[in-house]
Amino acid sequence: MFIECQNINFNYITSARVLQDINFSLEKGKTLAIVGASGCGKSTLLRIVSGILPNSVGNSLRGKLEVDGLTPDLYRQTGKLAFMFQEATLMPHLNVKENIELPLNIKGKTDVQKVEDLIKAVGLEEYINYLPKQLSGGMKTRVALARSFSTMPELLLLDEPFSALDIAWKSKLYRVGTFEGINKNHCDSGYA
């Protein structure tokens, strides 16, 4: 199994148990959707799987969780993971193109064609020089989605990736053609 989650229980220092006895596994090349009511812990689970939310002082995480045989924190350090937050977290001083290519730049890579393909896939060709403050919420989400795919991670975690999109863009990105066009390497993904 690529991701193995057994009997995960988690609570924050300030709250009652958020996750209780969560079990799932994900094979390489597969997609997993986590569904549930608002506030049930979907985002918390993604943050735990990504290693962003460690078992730190006050927080309590129990159970077995491995990503490709490693703890989530160690797997995150391999650079093979991308996480798209529920709220688009863009660099305010970078334009659309620069935000999408940022993960590539951090890794010391450039791929002009890949960036252009991603911009086209999310329909932002006319906005490449716009700053985030000049974009609608849905446009920011599309930039964040394209950026998540820019390094073709082995594991992509998406937290409510379509919530800020209008019905037309939800439909376009849900259709296999567009989403597969972005995800050319078919990275494993989980989303809430």
PDB file of N, CA and C in Angstrom, residues 92-137:
ATOM      1  N   PRO A  92       1.497  36.927  -2.644  1.00  0.00           N
ATOM      2  CA  PRO A  92       0.834  38.147  -3.111  1.00  0.00           C
ATOM      3  C   PRO A  92       1.666  39.008  -4.054  1.00  0.00           C
ATOM      4  N   HIS A  93       2.978  38.908  -3.986  1.00  0.00           N
ATOM      5  CA  HIS A  93       3.850  39.741  -4.821  1.00  0.00           C
ATOM      6  C   HIS A  93       4.239  39.060  -6.136  1.00  0.00           C
ATOM      7  N   LEU A  94       3.756  37.826  -6.348  1.00  0.00           N
ATOM      8  CA  LEU A  94       4.055  37.099  -7.585  1.00  0.00           C
ATOM      9  C   LEU A  94       2.816  37.054  -8.470  1.00  0.00           C
ATOM     10  N   ASN A  95       3.025  37.164  -9.780  1.00  0.00           N
ATOM     11  CA  ASN A  95       1.887  37.081 -10.698  1.00  0.00           C
ATOM     12  C   ASN A  95       1.477  35.618 -10.897  1.00  0.00           C
ATOM     13  N   VAL A  96       0.448  35.411 -11.714  1.00  0.00           N
ATOM     14  CA  VAL A  96      -0.088  34.067 -11.940  1.00  0.00           C
ATOM     15  C   VAL A  96       1.008  33.105 -12.392  1.00  0.00           C
ATOM     16  N   LYS A  97       1.739  33.482 -13.415  1.00  0.00           N
ATOM     17  CA  LYS A  97       2.790  32.611 -13.959  1.00  0.00           C
ATOM     18  C   LYS A  97       3.851  32.310 -12.899  1.00  0.00           C
ATOM     19  N   GLU A  98       4.277  33.329 -12.175  1.00  0.00           N
ATOM     20  CA  GLU A  98       5.322  33.152 -11.159  1.00  0.00           C
ATOM     21  C   GLU A  98       4.839  32.267 -10.012  1.00  0.00           C
ATOM     22  N   ASN A  99       3.570  32.393  -9.625  1.00  0.00           N
ATOM     23  CA  ASN A  99       3.024  31.537  -8.574  1.00  0.00           C
ATOM     24  C   ASN A  99       3.008  30.078  -9.003  1.00  0.00           C
ATOM     25  N   ILE A 100       2.648  29.833 -10.267  1.00  0.00           N
ATOM     26  CA  ILE A 100       2.587  28.455 -10.753  1.00  0.00           C
ATOM     27  C   ILE A 100       3.979  27.844 -10.863  1.00  0.00           C
ATOM     28  N   GLU A 101       4.964  28.629 -11.275  1.00  0.00           N
ATOM     29  CA  GLU A 101       6.314  28.079 -11.438  1.00  0.00           C
ATOM     30  C   GLU A 101       7.133  28.095 -10.147  1.00  0.00           C
ATOM     31  N   LEU A 102       6.606  28.667  -9.071  1.00  0.00           N
ATOM     32  CA  LEU A 102       7.346  28.766  -7.810  1.00  0.00           C
ATOM     33  C   LEU A 102       7.871  27.420  -7.300  1.00  0.00           C
ATOM     34  N   PRO A 103       7.061  26.362  -7.226  1.00  0.00           N
ATOM     35  CA  PRO A 103       7.610  25.086  -6.741  1.00  0.00           C
ATOM     36  C   PRO A 103       8.745  24.552  -7.614  1.00  0.00           C
ATOM     37  N   LEU A 104       8.656  24.771  -8.910  1.00  0.00           N
ATOM     38  CA  LEU A 104       9.749  24.357  -9.802  1.00  0.00           C
ATOM     39  C   LEU A 104      11.019  25.139  -9.482  1.00  0.00           C
ATOM     40  N   ASN A 105      10.870  26.454  -9.296  1.00  0.00           N
ATOM     41  CA  ASN A 105      12.029  27.297  -8.984  1.00  0.00           C
ATOM     42  C   ASN A 105      12.684  26.878  -7.672  1.00  0.00           C
ATOM     43  N   ILE A 106      11.865  26.550  -6.692  1.00  0.00           N
ATOM     44  CA  ILE A 106      12.394  26.119  -5.392  1.00  0.00           C
ATOM     45  C   ILE A 106      13.235  24.858  -5.551  1.00  0.00           C
ATOM     46  N   LYS A 107      12.821  23.984  -6.458  1.00  0.00           N
ATOM     47  CA  LYS A 107      13.568  22.743  -6.711  1.00  0.00           C
ATOM     48  C   LYS A 107      14.700  22.943  -7.707  1.00  0.00           C
ATOM     49  N   GLY A 108      14.923  24.189  -8.141  1.00  0.00           N
ATOM     50  CA  GLY A 108      16.002  24.464  -9.084  1.00  0.00           C
ATOM     51  C   GLY A 108      15.708  23.992 -10.494  1.00  0.00           C
ATOM     52  N   LYS A 109      14.432  23.884 -10.831  1.00  0.00           N
ATOM     53  CA  LYS A 109      14.046  23.403 -12.155  1.00  0.00           C
ATOM     54  C   LYS A 109      13.309  24.499 -12.915  1.00  0.00           C
ATOM     55  N   THR A 110      13.334  24.394 -14.221  1.00  0.00           N
ATOM     56  CA  THR A 110      12.498  25.237 -15.065  1.00  0.00           C
ATOM     57  C   THR A 110      11.874  24.347 -16.123  1.00  0.00           C
ATOM     58  N   ASP A 111      10.633  24.619 -16.412  1.00  0.00           N
ATOM     59  CA  ASP A 111       9.934  23.877 -17.459  1.00  0.00           C
ATOM     60  C   ASP A 111       8.877  24.810 -18.033  1.00  0.00           C
ATOM     61  N   VAL A 112       9.307  25.653 -18.957  1.00  0.00           N
ATOM     62  CA  VAL A 112       8.441  26.666 -19.544  1.00  0.00           C
ATOM     63  C   VAL A 112       7.206  26.029 -20.162  1.00  0.00           C
ATOM     64  N   GLN A 113       7.387  24.927 -20.875  1.00  0.00           N
ATOM     65  CA  GLN A 113       6.253  24.277 -21.540  1.00  0.00           C
ATOM     66  C   GLN A 113       5.242  23.753 -20.532  1.00  0.00           C
ATOM     67  N   LYS A 114       5.719  23.148 -19.450  1.00  0.00           N
ATOM     68  CA  LYS A 114       4.814  22.625 -18.429  1.00  0.00           C
ATOM     69  C   LYS A 114       3.996  23.760 -17.818  1.00  0.00           C
ATOM     70  N   VAL A 115       4.653  24.872 -17.502  1.00  0.00           N
ATOM     71  CA  VAL A 115       3.951  26.015 -16.910  1.00  0.00           C
ATOM     72  C   VAL A 115       2.911  26.556 -17.882  1.00  0.00           C
ATOM     73  N   GLU A 116       3.277  26.687 -19.148  1.00  0.00           N
ATOM     74  CA  GLU A 116       2.323  27.160 -20.156  1.00  0.00           C
ATOM     75  C   GLU A 116       1.145  26.198 -20.291  1.00  0.00           C
ATOM     76  N   ASP A 117       1.409  24.902 -20.276  1.00  0.00           N
ATOM     77  CA  ASP A 117       0.340  23.903 -20.366  1.00  0.00           C
ATOM     78  C   ASP A 117      -0.609  23.995 -19.173  1.00  0.00           C
ATOM     79  N   LEU A 118      -0.048  24.186 -17.983  1.00  0.00           N
ATOM     80  CA  LEU A 118      -0.877  24.300 -16.783  1.00  0.00           C
ATOM     81  C   LEU A 118      -1.733  25.564 -16.824  1.00  0.00           C
ATOM     82  N   ILE A 119      -1.136  26.674 -17.255  1.00  0.00           N
ATOM     83  CA  ILE A 119      -1.890  27.931 -17.360  1.00  0.00           C
ATOM     84  C   ILE A 119      -3.055  27.758 -18.328  1.00  0.00           C
ATOM     85  N   LYS A 120      -2.795  27.102 -19.437  1.00  0.00           N
ATOM     86  CA  LYS A 120      -3.847  26.862 -20.429  1.00  0.00           C
ATOM     87  C   LYS A 120      -4.915  25.920 -19.871  1.00  0.00           C
ATOM     88  N   ALA A 121      -4.495  24.870 -19.174  1.00  0.00           N
ATOM     89  CA  ALA A 121      -5.441  23.882 -18.640  1.00  0.00           C
ATOM     90  C   ALA A 121      -6.430  24.505 -17.662  1.00  0.00           C
ATOM     91  N   VAL A 122      -5.998  25.533 -16.939  1.00  0.00           N
ATOM     92  CA  VAL A 122      -6.897  26.189 -15.981  1.00  0.00           C
ATOM     93  C   VAL A 122      -7.469  27.497 -16.527  1.00  0.00           C
ATOM     94  N   GLY A 123      -7.247  27.754 -17.818  1.00  0.00           N
ATOM     95  CA  GLY A 123      -7.886  28.873 -18.496  1.00  0.00           C
ATOM     96  C   GLY A 123      -7.456  30.257 -18.057  1.00  0.00           C
ATOM     97  N   LEU A 124      -6.187  30.427 -17.749  1.00  0.00           N
ATOM     98  CA  LEU A 124      -5.717  31.729 -17.267  1.00  0.00           C
ATOM     99  C   LEU A 124      -4.682  32.377 -18.187  1.00  0.00           C
ATOM    100  N   GLU A 125      -4.707  32.021 -19.466  1.00  0.00           N
ATOM    101  CA  GLU A 125      -3.722  32.553 -20.411  1.00  0.00           C
ATOM    102  C   GLU A 125      -3.726  34.080 -20.463  1.00  0.00           C
ATOM    103  N   GLU A 126      -4.889  34.683 -20.336  1.00  0.00           N
ATOM    104  CA  GLU A 126      -5.003  36.142 -20.433  1.00  0.00           C
ATOM    105  C   GLU A 126      -4.641  36.850 -19.132  1.00  0.00           C
ATOM    106  N   TYR A 127      -4.358  36.091 -18.092  1.00  0.00           N
ATOM    107  CA  TYR A 127      -4.140  36.679 -16.768  1.00  0.00           C
ATOM    108  C   TYR A 127      -2.748  36.393 -16.206  1.00  0.00           C
ATOM    109  N   ILE A 128      -1.815  35.962 -17.036  1.00  0.00           N
ATOM    110  CA  ILE A 128      -0.518  35.507 -16.513  1.00  0.00           C
ATOM    111  C   ILE A 128       0.244  36.581 -15.752  1.00  0.00           C
ATOM    112  N   ASN A 129       0.001  37.838 -16.052  1.00  0.00           N
ATOM    113  CA  ASN A 129       0.724  38.915 -15.368  1.00  0.00           C
ATOM    114  C   ASN A 129      -0.068  39.542 -14.227  1.00  0.00           C
ATOM    115  N   TYR A 130      -1.229  38.983 -13.913  1.00  0.00           N
ATOM    116  CA  TYR A 130      -2.054  39.517 -12.829  1.00  0.00           C
ATOM    117  C   TYR A 130      -1.520  39.043 -11.482  1.00  0.00           C
ATOM    118  N   LEU A 131      -1.600  39.923 -10.494  1.00  0.00           N
ATOM    119  CA  LEU A 131      -1.277  39.565  -9.116  1.00  0.00           C
ATOM    120  C   LEU A 131      -2.510  38.940  -8.471  1.00  0.00           C
ATOM    121  N   PRO A 132      -2.341  38.169  -7.408  1.00  0.00           N
ATOM    122  CA  PRO A 132      -3.490  37.546  -6.752  1.00  0.00           C
ATOM    123  C   PRO A 132      -4.599  38.524  -6.369  1.00  0.00           C
ATOM    124  N   LYS A 133      -4.242  39.723  -5.934  1.00  0.00           N
ATOM    125  CA  LYS A 133      -5.272  40.686  -5.521  1.00  0.00           C
ATOM    126  C   LYS A 133      -6.150  41.129  -6.694  1.00  0.00           C
ATOM    127  N   GLN A 134      -5.728  40.860  -7.914  1.00  0.00           N
ATOM    128  CA  GLN A 134      -6.488  41.228  -9.103  1.00  0.00           C
ATOM    129  C   GLN A 134      -7.367  40.077  -9.608  1.00  0.00           C
ATOM    130  N   LEU A 135      -7.345  38.958  -8.919  1.00  0.00           N
ATOM    131  CA  LEU A 135      -8.061  37.757  -9.357  1.00  0.00           C
ATOM    132  C   LEU A 135      -9.290  37.491  -8.489  1.00  0.00           C
ATOM    133  N   SER A 136     -10.275  36.831  -9.073  1.00  0.00           N
ATOM    134  CA  SER A 136     -11.437  36.377  -8.305  1.00  0.00           C
ATOM    135  C   SER A 136     -11.023  35.176  -7.454  1.00  0.00           C
ATOM    136  N   GLY A 137     -11.886  34.790  -6.527  1.00  0.00           N
ATOM    137  CA  GLY A 137     -11.598  33.621  -5.693  1.00  0.00           C
ATOM    138  C   GLY A 137     -11.425  32.355  -6.512  1.00  0.00           C
TER     139      GLY A 137
END
